Amino acid sequence: MEIVITRWEATLHPVTTKEVNEILDRLEKENQERAKKDDAVKKAQDFMKS
């Protein structure tokens, strides 16, 4: 199984359903972590403005 992510696209090469679910779970977790970091940065920037 292989996932290839470039700037313009993400390509999944032949995989099982279990592997796809694991990848989607991992990507969702990464997105949630990124959102938390972005939110923390925004809060810090808003605090600095006030």
PDB file of C-alpha atoms in Angstrom:
ATOM      1  CA  MET A   1       0.000   0.000   0.000  1.00  0.00           C
ATOM      2  CA  GLU A   2       1.242   3.435  -0.824  1.00  0.00           C
ATOM      3  CA  ILE A   3      -0.158   6.947  -0.598  1.00  0.00           C
ATOM      4  CA  VAL A   4       1.527   9.663  -2.599  1.00  0.00           C
ATOM      5  CA  ILE A   5       0.707  13.274  -1.743  1.00  0.00           C
ATOM      6  CA  THR A   6       1.962  16.107  -3.892  1.00  0.00           C
ATOM      7  CA  ARG A   7       1.133  19.781  -3.853  1.00  0.00           C
ATOM      8  CA  TRP A   8      -1.613  19.224  -6.419  1.00  0.00           C
ATOM      9  CA  GLU A   9      -3.040  15.771  -5.703  1.00  0.00           C
ATOM     10  CA  ALA A  10      -3.161  12.754  -3.435  1.00  0.00           C
ATOM     11  CA  THR A  11      -2.983   9.318  -5.020  1.00  0.00           C
ATOM     12  CA  LEU A  12      -3.901   6.068  -3.310  1.00  0.00           C
ATOM     13  CA  HIS A  13      -2.358   2.984  -4.853  1.00  0.00           C
ATOM     14  CA  PRO A  14      -4.221  -0.351  -4.567  1.00  0.00           C
ATOM     15  CA  VAL A  15      -5.042  -0.989  -0.923  1.00  0.00           C
ATOM     16  CA  THR A  16      -7.445  -2.901   1.290  1.00  0.00           C
ATOM     17  CA  THR A  17     -10.421  -1.293   3.003  1.00  0.00           C
ATOM     18  CA  LYS A  18      -8.670  -1.650   6.363  1.00  0.00           C
ATOM     19  CA  GLU A  19      -5.625   0.219   5.064  1.00  0.00           C
ATOM     20  CA  VAL A  20      -7.804   2.976   3.602  1.00  0.00           C
ATOM     21  CA  ASN A  21      -9.589   3.383   6.933  1.00  0.00           C
ATOM     22  CA  GLU A  22      -6.253   3.559   8.765  1.00  0.00           C
ATOM     23  CA  ILE A  23      -5.000   6.224   6.347  1.00  0.00           C
ATOM     24  CA  LEU A  24      -8.191   8.266   6.665  1.00  0.00           C
ATOM     25  CA  ASP A  25      -8.018   8.051  10.467  1.00  0.00           C
ATOM     26  CA  ARG A  26      -4.380   9.177  10.415  1.00  0.00           C
ATOM     27  CA  LEU A  27      -5.118  12.077   8.058  1.00  0.00           C
ATOM     28  CA  GLU A  28      -8.093  13.173  10.165  1.00  0.00           C
ATOM     29  CA  LYS A  29      -5.938  13.106  13.301  1.00  0.00           C
ATOM     30  CA  GLU A  30      -3.244  15.161  11.549  1.00  0.00           C
ATOM     31  CA  ASN A  31      -5.871  17.669  10.390  1.00  0.00           C
ATOM     32  CA  GLN A  32      -7.256  17.999  13.926  1.00  0.00           C
ATOM     33  CA  GLU A  33      -3.763  18.575  15.317  1.00  0.00           C
ATOM     34  CA  ARG A  34      -3.073  21.182  12.636  1.00  0.00           C
ATOM     35  CA  ALA A  35      -6.380  22.915  13.417  1.00  0.00           C
ATOM     36  CA  LYS A  36      -5.484  23.043  17.127  1.00  0.00           C
ATOM     37  CA  LYS A  37      -2.106  24.602  16.322  1.00  0.00           C
ATOM     38  CA  ASP A  38      -3.684  27.117  13.940  1.00  0.00           C
ATOM     39  CA  ASP A  39      -6.280  28.012  16.582  1.00  0.00           C
ATOM     40  CA  ALA A  40      -3.579  28.510  19.214  1.00  0.00           C
ATOM     41  CA  VAL A  41      -1.614  30.769  16.866  1.00  0.00           C
ATOM     42  CA  LYS A  42      -4.747  32.791  16.074  1.00  0.00           C
ATOM     43  CA  LYS A  43      -5.554  33.200  19.774  1.00  0.00           C
ATOM     44  CA  ALA A  44      -1.996  34.346  20.468  1.00  0.00           C
ATOM     45  CA  GLN A  45      -2.129  36.848  17.604  1.00  0.00           C
ATOM     46  CA  ASP A  46      -5.496  38.184  18.795  1.00  0.00           C
ATOM     47  CA  PHE A  47      -4.094  38.520  22.324  1.00  0.00           C
ATOM     48  CA  MET A  48      -1.074  40.463  21.049  1.00  0.00           C
ATOM     49  CA  LYS A  49      -3.379  42.873  19.182  1.00  0.00           C
ATOM     50  CA  SER A  50      -5.368  43.723  22.315  1.00  0.00           C
TER      51      SER A  50
END
